[in-house]
């Protein structure tokens, strides 16, 4: 196991080195949820229900100000955008006035390295609205929980595969991407698009089918040939590259959106969440709880845990290892596909390399929680998700993913087996 961890670290370091040499800082954070926000006030009083249009990469979006005169939208890329205030929605006889601007209700903005930009429309004399650091912390903490739960869906499947087969599957990120791409084709493909309540579950089913297909045509034949874990890891890297560029071939290099990706925000004190955010948290919790019950109460779940602990002993006890491993691949594919759909709403947007952008975070969560333990992957994912979001208060968004990896290194220095791992797993 020590050799396996050494190989994983070496490959990861090489991938990071190549990425650092070839990618710009903007590219490193392309998976982040970028945002444009602002205020609309009249003589210091907020205006509610004022409509604004944000035009740029990803298409045109519309948003209305809330009771505090605030508005916010998520955008898919760092780029130039045009924000237009609809003066027809202002109170009668009121207009946006700026002597230095011929079109005061239209502003061009650029989402830069920080990933955030503010556009304020003040009519008359307005006071600047300042959000306290505590309110920002609470907002980012909740966002971190949301991101961590989504990450946990993918990391749990990755951990199960490693525990039962010993494979460090670097193609798991592409299984995440597949779920989002399948959902896009099913619910956004022109006049034949399916309703969300049919299309999104069907995308999860197709993702489960992908897990089954990969086991049938690739992983099971390699297991029967007793191929070593290092060679299997290298095969997974090749599979990852092949799938990634296949996605690029079919969907291109741009960003596409799922329906209702820019739902309006609702305020809960200092916390602002959209209906999509609330649904994402609820779905993640329900699925994780259901999975935990399956893992601890069902015969197949108990067999999965037995194989993770000792495959040889489990086989000698009469457990059909091949059957259990196949079920694990199906579950891992379904969880990865669901994570991909939720991540497409979280970013928001679907891109050909979106899964690769969170792959290292998935490995960090699995390693932090304890290799081969599903509950450890859940705890590790929540920690990584919160650190990623909260650290953005003090460090540039371009570096917030690196902060989670630094925490991983520090914890492993004091507890090499991870939070819930056992020493027998690494030595």
PDB file of N, CA, C and O in Angstrom, residues 70-138:
ATOM      1  N   UNK A  70     -30.818  44.054  -3.794  1.00  0.00           N
ATOM      2  CA  UNK A  70     -29.626  43.308  -4.196  1.00  0.00           C
ATOM      3  C   UNK A  70     -29.964  42.300  -5.280  1.00  0.00           C
ATOM      4  O   UNK A  70     -31.077  41.787  -5.352  1.00  0.00           O
ATOM      5  N   UNK A  71     -28.994  42.002  -6.105  1.00  0.00           N
ATOM      6  CA  UNK A  71     -29.137  40.980  -7.136  1.00  0.00           C
ATOM      7  C   UNK A  71     -27.806  40.285  -7.327  1.00  0.00           C
ATOM      8  O   UNK A  71     -26.744  40.839  -7.011  1.00  0.00           O
ATOM      9  N   UNK A  72     -27.863  39.054  -7.838  1.00  0.00           N
ATOM     10  CA  UNK A  72     -26.646  38.274  -8.065  1.00  0.00           C
ATOM     11  C   UNK A  72     -26.931  37.171  -9.060  1.00  0.00           C
ATOM     12  O   UNK A  72     -27.989  36.551  -9.009  1.00  0.00           O
ATOM     13  N   UNK A  73     -25.997  36.935  -9.968  1.00  0.00           N
ATOM     14  CA  UNK A  73     -26.098  35.818 -10.902  1.00  0.00           C
ATOM     15  C   UNK A  73     -24.750  35.115 -10.955  1.00  0.00           C
ATOM     16  O   UNK A  73     -23.702  35.709 -10.695  1.00  0.00           O
ATOM     17  N   UNK A  74     -24.784  33.834 -11.275  1.00  0.00           N
ATOM     18  CA  UNK A  74     -23.569  33.056 -11.508  1.00  0.00           C
ATOM     19  C   UNK A  74     -23.295  32.988 -13.000  1.00  0.00           C
ATOM     20  O   UNK A  74     -24.219  32.811 -13.796  1.00  0.00           O
ATOM     21  N   UNK A  75     -22.044  33.139 -13.378  1.00  0.00           N
ATOM     22  CA  UNK A  75     -21.648  33.100 -14.786  1.00  0.00           C
ATOM     23  C   UNK A  75     -20.602  32.008 -14.969  1.00  0.00           C
ATOM     24  O   UNK A  75     -19.875  31.667 -14.029  1.00  0.00           O
ATOM     25  N   UNK A  76     -20.500  31.423 -16.157  1.00  0.00           N
ATOM     26  CA  UNK A  76     -19.670  30.226 -16.338  1.00  0.00           C
ATOM     27  C   UNK A  76     -18.185  30.484 -16.510  1.00  0.00           C
ATOM     28  O   UNK A  76     -17.390  29.581 -16.286  1.00  0.00           O
ATOM     29  N   UNK A  77     -17.792  31.697 -16.920  1.00  0.00           N
ATOM     30  CA  UNK A  77     -16.394  31.907 -17.273  1.00  0.00           C
ATOM     31  C   UNK A  77     -15.923  33.285 -16.838  1.00  0.00           C
ATOM     32  O   UNK A  77     -16.717  34.187 -16.579  1.00  0.00           O
ATOM     33  N   UNK A  78     -14.605  33.427 -16.750  1.00  0.00           N
ATOM     34  CA  UNK A  78     -13.993  34.738 -16.590  1.00  0.00           C
ATOM     35  C   UNK A  78     -13.943  35.401 -17.957  1.00  0.00           C
ATOM     36  O   UNK A  78     -13.211  34.956 -18.834  1.00  0.00           O
ATOM     37  N   UNK A  79     -14.722  36.450 -18.125  1.00  0.00           N
ATOM     38  CA  UNK A  79     -14.816  37.075 -19.435  1.00  0.00           C
ATOM     39  C   UNK A  79     -15.528  38.415 -19.284  1.00  0.00           C
ATOM     40  O   UNK A  79     -15.785  38.887 -18.178  1.00  0.00           O
ATOM     41  N   UNK A  80     -15.836  39.044 -20.421  1.00  0.00           N
ATOM     42  CA  UNK A  80     -16.542  40.314 -20.432  1.00  0.00           C
ATOM     43  C   UNK A  80     -18.051  40.077 -20.484  1.00  0.00           C
ATOM     44  O   UNK A  80     -18.526  39.210 -21.218  1.00  0.00           O
ATOM     45  N   UNK A  81     -18.788  40.882 -19.713  1.00  0.00           N
ATOM     46  CA  UNK A  81     -20.240  40.773 -19.668  1.00  0.00           C
ATOM     47  C   UNK A  81     -20.864  42.163 -19.739  1.00  0.00           C
ATOM     48  O   UNK A  81     -20.232  43.157 -19.355  1.00  0.00           O
ATOM     49  N   UNK A  82     -22.080  42.240 -20.212  1.00  0.00           N
ATOM     50  CA  UNK A  82     -22.828  43.495 -20.267  1.00  0.00           C
ATOM     51  C   UNK A  82     -24.034  43.388 -19.354  1.00  0.00           C
ATOM     52  O   UNK A  82     -24.852  42.472 -19.483  1.00  0.00           O
ATOM     53  N   UNK A  83     -24.132  44.316 -18.400  1.00  0.00           N
ATOM     54  CA  UNK A  83     -25.242  44.345 -17.448  1.00  0.00           C
ATOM     55  C   UNK A  83     -26.157  45.512 -17.827  1.00  0.00           C
ATOM     56  O   UNK A  83     -25.715  46.664 -17.875  1.00  0.00           O
ATOM     57  N   UNK A  84     -27.429  45.218 -18.106  1.00  0.00           N
ATOM     58  CA  UNK A  84     -28.388  46.243 -18.525  1.00  0.00           C
ATOM     59  C   UNK A  84     -29.549  46.291 -17.552  1.00  0.00           C
ATOM     60  O   UNK A  84     -30.167  45.261 -17.252  1.00  0.00           O
ATOM     61  N   UNK A  85     -29.828  47.486 -17.026  1.00  0.00           N
ATOM     62  CA  UNK A  85     -30.976  47.681 -16.138  1.00  0.00           C
ATOM     63  C   UNK A  85     -32.186  48.096 -16.968  1.00  0.00           C
ATOM     64  O   UNK A  85     -32.114  49.038 -17.760  1.00  0.00           O
ATOM     65  N   UNK A  86     -33.299  47.402 -16.782  1.00  0.00           N
ATOM     66  CA  UNK A  86     -34.531  47.696 -17.502  1.00  0.00           C
ATOM     67  C   UNK A  86     -35.232  48.868 -16.816  1.00  0.00           C
ATOM     68  O   UNK A  86     -35.847  48.712 -15.746  1.00  0.00           O
ATOM     69  N   UNK A  87     -35.153  50.048 -17.418  1.00  0.00           N
ATOM     70  CA  UNK A  87     -35.725  51.242 -16.796  1.00  0.00           C
ATOM     71  C   UNK A  87     -37.244  51.194 -16.728  1.00  0.00           C
ATOM     72  O   UNK A  87     -37.852  51.948 -15.953  1.00  0.00           O
ATOM     73  N   UNK A  88     -37.872  50.329 -17.522  1.00  0.00           N
ATOM     74  CA  UNK A  88     -39.322  50.200 -17.475  1.00  0.00           C
ATOM     75  C   UNK A  88     -39.797  49.653 -16.124  1.00  0.00           C
ATOM     76  O   UNK A  88     -40.967  49.813 -15.766  1.00  0.00           O
ATOM     77  N   UNK A  89     -38.885  48.958 -15.408  1.00  0.00           N
ATOM     78  CA  UNK A  89     -39.255  48.368 -14.118  1.00  0.00           C
ATOM     79  C   UNK A  89     -38.960  49.300 -12.952  1.00  0.00           C
ATOM     80  O   UNK A  89     -39.191  48.930 -11.793  1.00  0.00           O
ATOM     81  N   UNK A  90     -38.426  50.495 -13.216  1.00  0.00           N
ATOM     82  CA  UNK A  90     -38.204  51.487 -12.169  1.00  0.00           C
ATOM     83  C   UNK A  90     -39.511  52.218 -11.848  1.00  0.00           C
ATOM     84  O   UNK A  90     -40.449  52.213 -12.653  1.00  0.00           O
ATOM     85  N   UNK A  91     -39.609  52.855 -10.670  1.00  0.00           N
ATOM     86  CA  UNK A  91     -40.801  53.638 -10.354  1.00  0.00           C
ATOM     87  C   UNK A  91     -41.045  54.710 -11.411  1.00  0.00           C
ATOM     88  O   UNK A  91     -40.120  55.185 -12.066  1.00  0.00           O
ATOM     89  N   UNK A  92     -42.298  55.107 -11.566  1.00  0.00           N
ATOM     90  CA  UNK A  92     -42.678  56.068 -12.597  1.00  0.00           C
ATOM     91  C   UNK A  92     -41.934  57.393 -12.421  1.00  0.00           C
ATOM     92  O   UNK A  92     -41.839  57.936 -11.323  1.00  0.00           O
ATOM     93  N   UNK A  93     -41.404  57.912 -13.522  1.00  0.00           N
ATOM     94  CA  UNK A  93     -40.697  59.177 -13.502  1.00  0.00           C
ATOM     95  C   UNK A  93     -39.266  59.096 -13.043  1.00  0.00           C
ATOM     96  O   UNK A  93     -38.592  60.124 -12.929  1.00  0.00           O
ATOM     97  N   UNK A  94     -38.753  57.881 -12.769  1.00  0.00           N
ATOM     98  CA  UNK A  94     -37.386  57.694 -12.295  1.00  0.00           C
ATOM     99  C   UNK A  94     -36.556  57.050 -13.399  1.00  0.00           C
ATOM    100  O   UNK A  94     -37.032  56.166 -14.114  1.00  0.00           O
ATOM    101  N   UNK A  95     -35.323  57.506 -13.540  1.00  0.00           N
ATOM    102  CA  UNK A  95     -34.422  56.932 -14.546  1.00  0.00           C
ATOM    103  C   UNK A  95     -33.011  56.932 -13.996  1.00  0.00           C
ATOM    104  O   UNK A  95     -32.701  57.630 -13.021  1.00  0.00           O
ATOM    105  N   UNK A  96     -32.163  56.113 -14.598  1.00  0.00           N
ATOM    106  CA  UNK A  96     -30.750  56.096 -14.232  1.00  0.00           C
ATOM    107  C   UNK A  96     -30.076  57.270 -14.927  1.00  0.00           C
ATOM    108  O   UNK A  96     -30.162  57.410 -16.144  1.00  0.00           O
ATOM    109  N   UNK A  97     -29.409  58.107 -14.167  1.00  0.00           N
ATOM    110  CA  UNK A  97     -28.808  59.314 -14.721  1.00  0.00           C
ATOM    111  C   UNK A  97     -27.323  59.334 -14.395  1.00  0.00           C
ATOM    112  O   UNK A  97     -26.925  59.144 -13.242  1.00  0.00           O
ATOM    113  N   UNK A  98     -26.509  59.527 -15.424  1.00  0.00           N
ATOM    114  CA  UNK A  98     -25.066  59.677 -15.256  1.00  0.00           C
ATOM    115  C   UNK A  98     -24.577  60.621 -16.353  1.00  0.00           C
ATOM    116  O   UNK A  98     -24.526  60.240 -17.526  1.00  0.00           O
ATOM    117  N   UNK A  99     -24.227  61.886 -16.009  1.00  0.00           N
ATOM    118  CA  UNK A  99     -23.834  62.855 -17.029  1.00  0.00           C
ATOM    119  C   UNK A  99     -22.636  62.425 -17.862  1.00  0.00           C
ATOM    120  O   UNK A  99     -22.444  62.890 -18.982  1.00  0.00           O
ATOM    121  N   UNK A 100     -21.805  61.526 -17.322  1.00  0.00           N
ATOM    122  CA  UNK A 100     -20.596  61.116 -18.026  1.00  0.00           C
ATOM    123  C   UNK A 100     -20.812  59.882 -18.886  1.00  0.00           C
ATOM    124  O   UNK A 100     -19.870  59.370 -19.482  1.00  0.00           O
ATOM    125  N   UNK A 101     -22.028  59.400 -18.956  1.00  0.00           N
ATOM    126  CA  UNK A 101     -22.286  58.141 -19.673  1.00  0.00           C
ATOM    127  C   UNK A 101     -23.549  58.309 -20.513  1.00  0.00           C
ATOM    128  O   UNK A 101     -24.608  58.692 -20.004  1.00  0.00           O
ATOM    129  N   UNK A 102     -23.434  58.023 -21.821  1.00  0.00           N
ATOM    130  CA  UNK A 102     -24.588  58.130 -22.714  1.00  0.00           C
ATOM    131  C   UNK A 102     -25.618  57.034 -22.464  1.00  0.00           C
ATOM    132  O   UNK A 102     -26.793  57.188 -22.791  1.00  0.00           O
ATOM    133  N   UNK A 103     -25.161  55.892 -21.942  1.00  0.00           N
ATOM    134  CA  UNK A 103     -26.071  54.772 -21.646  1.00  0.00           C
ATOM    135  C   UNK A 103     -25.895  54.378 -20.181  1.00  0.00           C
ATOM    136  O   UNK A 103     -25.277  53.350 -19.866  1.00  0.00           O
ATOM    137  N   UNK A 104     -26.415  55.177 -19.254  1.00  0.00           N
ATOM    138  CA  UNK A 104     -26.155  54.922 -17.831  1.00  0.00           C
ATOM    139  C   UNK A 104     -26.783  53.634 -17.316  1.00  0.00           C
ATOM    140  O   UNK A 104     -26.356  53.109 -16.289  1.00  0.00           O
ATOM    141  N   UNK A 105     -27.794  53.104 -18.017  1.00  0.00           N
ATOM    142  CA  UNK A 105     -28.423  51.867 -17.561  1.00  0.00           C
ATOM    143  C   UNK A 105     -27.728  50.622 -18.113  1.00  0.00           C
ATOM    144  O   UNK A 105     -28.206  49.505 -17.925  1.00  0.00           O
ATOM    145  N   UNK A 106     -26.617  50.813 -18.786  1.00  0.00           N
ATOM    146  CA  UNK A 106     -25.872  49.678 -19.351  1.00  0.00           C
ATOM    147  C   UNK A 106     -24.414  49.789 -18.953  1.00  0.00           C
ATOM    148  O   UNK A 106     -23.780  50.820 -19.173  1.00  0.00           O
ATOM    149  N   UNK A 107     -23.878  48.744 -18.366  1.00  0.00           N
ATOM    150  CA  UNK A 107     -22.494  48.751 -17.902  1.00  0.00           C
ATOM    151  C   UNK A 107     -21.775  47.501 -18.418  1.00  0.00           C
ATOM    152  O   UNK A 107     -22.322  46.398 -18.383  1.00  0.00           O
ATOM    153  N   UNK A 108     -20.542  47.699 -18.903  1.00  0.00           N
ATOM    154  CA  UNK A 108     -19.677  46.593 -19.311  1.00  0.00           C
ATOM    155  C   UNK A 108     -18.734  46.266 -18.175  1.00  0.00           C
ATOM    156  O   UNK A 108     -18.064  47.157 -17.630  1.00  0.00           O
ATOM    157  N   UNK A 109     -18.696  44.988 -17.799  1.00  0.00           N
ATOM    158  CA  UNK A 109     -17.845  44.560 -16.688  1.00  0.00           C
ATOM    159  C   UNK A 109     -17.014  43.365 -17.125  1.00  0.00           C
ATOM    160  O   UNK A 109     -17.341  42.676 -18.100  1.00  0.00           O
ATOM    161  N   UNK A 110     -15.958  43.114 -16.379  1.00  0.00           N
ATOM    162  CA  UNK A 110     -15.075  41.980 -16.648  1.00  0.00           C
ATOM    163  C   UNK A 110     -14.901  41.174 -15.376  1.00  0.00           C
ATOM    164  O   UNK A 110     -14.531  41.724 -14.334  1.00  0.00           O
ATOM    165  N   UNK A 111     -15.208  39.884 -15.445  1.00  0.00           N
ATOM    166  CA  UNK A 111     -14.938  38.977 -14.333  1.00  0.00           C
ATOM    167  C   UNK A 111     -13.477  38.576 -14.434  1.00  0.00           C
ATOM    168  O   UNK A 111     -13.069  37.878 -15.356  1.00  0.00           O
ATOM    169  N   UNK A 112     -12.679  39.054 -13.489  1.00  0.00           N
ATOM    170  CA  UNK A 112     -11.232  38.856 -13.565  1.00  0.00           C
ATOM    171  C   UNK A 112     -10.729  37.756 -12.671  1.00  0.00           C
ATOM    172  O   UNK A 112     -11.434  36.771 -12.394  1.00  0.00           O
ATOM    173  N   UNK A 113      -9.504  37.927 -12.166  1.00  0.00           N
ATOM    174  CA  UNK A 113      -8.817  36.866 -11.416  1.00  0.00           C
ATOM    175  C   UNK A 113      -9.551  36.498 -10.138  1.00  0.00           C
ATOM    176  O   UNK A 113      -9.519  35.351  -9.704  1.00  0.00           O
ATOM    177  N   UNK A 114     -10.231  37.467  -9.508  1.00  0.00           N
ATOM    178  CA  UNK A 114     -10.930  37.168  -8.264  1.00  0.00           C
ATOM    179  C   UNK A 114     -12.201  36.370  -8.443  1.00  0.00           C
ATOM    180  O   UNK A 114     -12.718  35.805  -7.485  1.00  0.00           O
ATOM    181  N   UNK A 115     -12.742  36.337  -9.657  1.00  0.00           N
ATOM    182  CA  UNK A 115     -13.962  35.593  -9.922  1.00  0.00           C
ATOM    183  C   UNK A 115     -15.235  36.289  -9.493  1.00  0.00           C
ATOM    184  O   UNK A 115     -16.320  35.735  -9.599  1.00  0.00           O
ATOM    185  N   UNK A 116     -15.147  37.506  -8.959  1.00  0.00           N
ATOM    186  CA  UNK A 116     -16.317  38.259  -8.504  1.00  0.00           C
ATOM    187  C   UNK A 116     -16.231  39.682  -9.044  1.00  0.00           C
ATOM    188  O   UNK A 116     -15.152  40.263  -9.138  1.00  0.00           O
ATOM    189  N   UNK A 117     -17.380  40.270  -9.354  1.00  0.00           N
ATOM    190  CA  UNK A 117     -17.420  41.674  -9.754  1.00  0.00           C
ATOM    191  C   UNK A 117     -18.763  42.251  -9.305  1.00  0.00           C
ATOM    192  O   UNK A 117     -19.777  41.548  -9.292  1.00  0.00           O
ATOM    193  N   UNK A 118     -18.741  43.512  -8.862  1.00  0.00           N
ATOM    194  CA  UNK A 118     -19.940  44.179  -8.361  1.00  0.00           C
ATOM    195  C   UNK A 118     -20.326  45.318  -9.288  1.00  0.00           C
ATOM    196  O   UNK A 118     -19.470  46.107  -9.706  1.00  0.00           O
ATOM    197  N   UNK A 119     -21.627  45.404  -9.613  1.00  0.00           N
ATOM    198  CA  UNK A 119     -22.150  46.466 -10.463  1.00  0.00           C
ATOM    199  C   UNK A 119     -23.311  47.116  -9.727  1.00  0.00           C
ATOM    200  O   UNK A 119     -24.330  46.470  -9.483  1.00  0.00           O
ATOM    201  N   UNK A 120     -23.158  48.378  -9.322  1.00  0.00           N
ATOM    202  CA  UNK A 120     -24.179  49.080  -8.570  1.00  0.00           C
ATOM    203  C   UNK A 120     -24.840  50.157  -9.428  1.00  0.00           C
ATOM    204  O   UNK A 120     -24.160  50.896 -10.139  1.00  0.00           O
ATOM    205  N   UNK A 121     -26.176  50.227  -9.355  1.00  0.00           N
ATOM    206  CA  UNK A 121     -26.923  51.279 -10.006  1.00  0.00           C
ATOM    207  C   UNK A 121     -27.563  52.126  -8.898  1.00  0.00           C
ATOM    208  O   UNK A 121     -28.563  51.726  -8.295  1.00  0.00           O
ATOM    209  N   UNK A 122     -26.973  53.289  -8.608  1.00  0.00           N
ATOM    210  CA  UNK A 122     -27.502  54.171  -7.584  1.00  0.00           C
ATOM    211  C   UNK A 122     -28.239  55.328  -8.257  1.00  0.00           C
ATOM    212  O   UNK A 122     -27.677  56.026  -9.088  1.00  0.00           O
ATOM    213  N   UNK A 123     -29.504  55.493  -7.881  1.00  0.00           N
ATOM    214  CA  UNK A 123     -30.324  56.573  -8.421  1.00  0.00           C
ATOM    215  C   UNK A 123     -30.489  57.598  -7.307  1.00  0.00           C
ATOM    216  O   UNK A 123     -31.104  57.317  -6.278  1.00  0.00           O
ATOM    217  N   UNK A 124     -29.948  58.776  -7.487  1.00  0.00           N
ATOM    218  CA  UNK A 124     -29.879  59.734  -6.397  1.00  0.00           C
ATOM    219  C   UNK A 124     -28.679  59.410  -5.524  1.00  0.00           C
ATOM    220  O   UNK A 124     -27.733  58.754  -5.958  1.00  0.00           O
ATOM    221  N   UNK A 125     -28.695  59.844  -4.289  1.00  0.00           N
ATOM    222  CA  UNK A 125     -27.580  59.604  -3.381  1.00  0.00           C
ATOM    223  C   UNK A 125     -27.840  58.332  -2.596  1.00  0.00           C
ATOM    224  O   UNK A 125     -28.807  58.245  -1.845  1.00  0.00           O
ATOM    225  N   UNK A 126     -26.987  57.354  -2.786  1.00  0.00           N
ATOM    226  CA  UNK A 126     -27.152  56.080  -2.100  1.00  0.00           C
ATOM    227  C   UNK A 126     -25.959  55.789  -1.209  1.00  0.00           C
ATOM    228  O   UNK A 126     -24.868  56.285  -1.435  1.00  0.00           O
ATOM    229  N   UNK A 127     -26.174  54.975  -0.182  1.00  0.00           N
ATOM    230  CA  UNK A 127     -25.097  54.562   0.701  1.00  0.00           C
ATOM    231  C   UNK A 127     -24.626  53.174   0.296  1.00  0.00           C
ATOM    232  O   UNK A 127     -25.419  52.326  -0.089  1.00  0.00           O
ATOM    233  N   UNK A 128     -23.342  52.978   0.419  1.00  0.00           N
ATOM    234  CA  UNK A 128     -22.755  51.698   0.023  1.00  0.00           C
ATOM    235  C   UNK A 128     -23.173  50.608   1.013  1.00  0.00           C
ATOM    236  O   UNK A 128     -23.111  50.788   2.224  1.00  0.00           O
ATOM    237  N   UNK A 129     -23.596  49.500   0.464  1.00  0.00           N
ATOM    238  CA  UNK A 129     -24.024  48.364   1.279  1.00  0.00           C
ATOM    239  C   UNK A 129     -22.820  47.469   1.556  1.00  0.00           C
ATOM    240  O   UNK A 129     -22.244  46.905   0.630  1.00  0.00           O
ATOM    241  N   UNK A 130     -22.435  47.347   2.825  1.00  0.00           N
ATOM    242  CA  UNK A 130     -21.254  46.580   3.201  1.00  0.00           C
ATOM    243  C   UNK A 130     -21.689  45.326   3.955  1.00  0.00           C
ATOM    244  O   UNK A 130     -22.456  45.404   4.919  1.00  0.00           O
ATOM    245  N   UNK A 131     -21.212  44.171   3.520  1.00  0.00           N
ATOM    246  CA  UNK A 131     -21.507  42.908   4.188  1.00  0.00           C
ATOM    247  C   UNK A 131     -20.395  42.587   5.172  1.00  0.00           C
ATOM    248  O   UNK A 131     -19.218  42.610   4.819  1.00  0.00           O
ATOM    249  N   UNK A 132     -20.754  42.283   6.411  1.00  0.00           N
ATOM    250  CA  UNK A 132     -19.748  42.018   7.444  1.00  0.00           C
ATOM    251  C   UNK A 132     -19.004  40.726   7.136  1.00  0.00           C
ATOM    252  O   UNK A 132     -19.507  39.832   6.448  1.00  0.00           O
ATOM    253  N   UNK A 133     -17.799  40.625   7.703  1.00  0.00           N
ATOM    254  CA  UNK A 133     -16.976  39.433   7.483  1.00  0.00           C
ATOM    255  C   UNK A 133     -17.651  38.197   8.071  1.00  0.00           C
ATOM    256  O   UNK A 133     -17.533  37.092   7.536  1.00  0.00           O
ATOM    257  N   UNK A 134     -18.405  38.367   9.159  1.00  0.00           N
ATOM    258  CA  UNK A 134     -19.099  37.235   9.771  1.00  0.00           C
ATOM    259  C   UNK A 134     -20.207  36.718   8.857  1.00  0.00           C
ATOM    260  O   UNK A 134     -20.370  35.508   8.705  1.00  0.00           O
ATOM    261  N   UNK A 135     -20.974  37.651   8.268  1.00  0.00           N
ATOM    262  CA  UNK A 135     -22.025  37.236   7.330  1.00  0.00           C
ATOM    263  C   UNK A 135     -21.425  36.534   6.118  1.00  0.00           C
ATOM    264  O   UNK A 135     -21.987  35.549   5.611  1.00  0.00           O
ATOM    265  N   UNK A 136     -20.294  37.044   5.617  1.00  0.00           N
ATOM    266  CA  UNK A 136     -19.628  36.388   4.496  1.00  0.00           C
ATOM    267  C   UNK A 136     -19.154  34.995   4.882  1.00  0.00           C
ATOM    268  O   UNK A 136     -19.254  34.052   4.092  1.00  0.00           O
ATOM    269  N   UNK A 137     -18.643  34.857   6.122  1.00  0.00           N
ATOM    270  CA  UNK A 137     -18.179  33.543   6.587  1.00  0.00           C
ATOM    271  C   UNK A 137     -19.331  32.546   6.630  1.00  0.00           C
ATOM    272  O   UNK A 137     -19.198  31.405   6.177  1.00  0.00           O
ATOM    273  N   UNK A 138     -20.472  32.969   7.179  1.00  0.00           N
ATOM    274  CA  UNK A 138     -21.631  32.070   7.261  1.00  0.00           C
ATOM    275  C   UNK A 138     -22.087  31.659   5.867  1.00  0.00           C
ATOM    276  O   UNK A 138     -22.380  30.481   5.612  1.00  0.00           O
TER     277      UNK A 138
END
